[in-house]
Amino acid sequence: VCAALAEGCPVPVRRVGVNDVFGHSGPAAELLKEFGLTADHIVEVARTLAGK
């Protein structure tokens, strides 16, 4: 989806997701924090990308 949108309106993109690692099991909140997928981390990445 990101690539298709970028064709019509090229904008900077920063992918946020789980790196190439083996999965873990545990409480969801701990896993989100471990992999950098908390709301706070995503907002931080977005602000950095926006230059704020």
Short mmCIF file of C-alpha atoms in Angstrom, two decimals:
data_model
loop_
_atom_site.label_atom_id
_atom_site.label_comp_id
_atom_site.label_asym_id
_atom_site.label_seq_id
_atom_site.Cartn_x
_atom_site.Cartn_y
_atom_site.Cartn_z
CA VAL A 1 0.00 0.00 0.00
CA CYS A 2 2.79 2.40 0.92
CA ALA A 3 4.58 1.91 -2.41
CA ALA A 4 1.36 2.44 -4.37
CA LEU A 5 0.60 5.68 -2.53
CA ALA A 6 4.15 6.93 -2.99
CA GLU A 7 3.83 6.68 -6.77
CA GLY A 8 1.21 9.43 -6.85
CA CYS A 9 2.51 11.56 -4.01
CA PRO A 10 6.13 10.89 -3.05
CA VAL A 11 6.70 11.61 0.63
CA PRO A 12 9.28 10.44 3.16
CA VAL A 13 8.39 7.07 4.70
CA ARG A 14 9.73 5.45 7.83
CA ARG A 15 8.69 1.85 8.31
CA VAL A 16 7.89 0.91 11.89
CA GLY A 17 7.66 -2.78 12.63
CA VAL A 18 9.33 -5.88 13.95
CA ASN A 19 12.84 -6.43 12.64
CA ASP A 20 13.95 -9.79 11.28
CA VAL A 21 14.04 -11.67 14.59
CA PHE A 22 12.46 -14.78 16.00
CA GLY A 23 9.14 -14.16 17.65
CA HIS A 24 8.67 -14.10 21.38
CA SER A 25 5.70 -14.82 23.55
CA GLY A 26 4.55 -12.88 26.55
CA PRO A 27 2.19 -10.16 27.65
CA ALA A 28 1.22 -7.90 24.75
CA ALA A 29 2.33 -4.69 26.48
CA GLU A 30 5.82 -6.09 27.10
CA LEU A 31 6.17 -7.31 23.52
CA LEU A 32 5.05 -3.97 22.08
CA LYS A 33 7.65 -2.21 24.23
CA GLU A 34 10.40 -4.71 23.35
CA PHE A 35 9.81 -4.28 19.61
CA GLY A 36 9.32 -0.51 19.69
CA LEU A 37 5.65 -0.65 18.73
CA THR A 38 4.13 1.35 21.57
CA ALA A 39 2.08 4.42 20.71
CA ASP A 40 4.72 6.64 22.33
CA HIS A 41 7.49 5.18 20.17
CA ILE A 42 5.47 5.49 16.98
CA VAL A 43 4.68 9.14 17.80
CA GLU A 44 8.39 9.75 18.46
CA VAL A 45 9.30 8.30 15.05
CA ALA A 46 6.60 10.38 13.33
CA ARG A 47 7.78 13.58 15.04
CA THR A 48 11.38 12.86 14.06
CA LEU A 49 10.33 12.31 10.46
CA ALA A 50 8.29 15.53 10.51
CA GLY A 51 11.28 17.42 11.91
CA LYS A 52 9.58 18.40 15.16
#
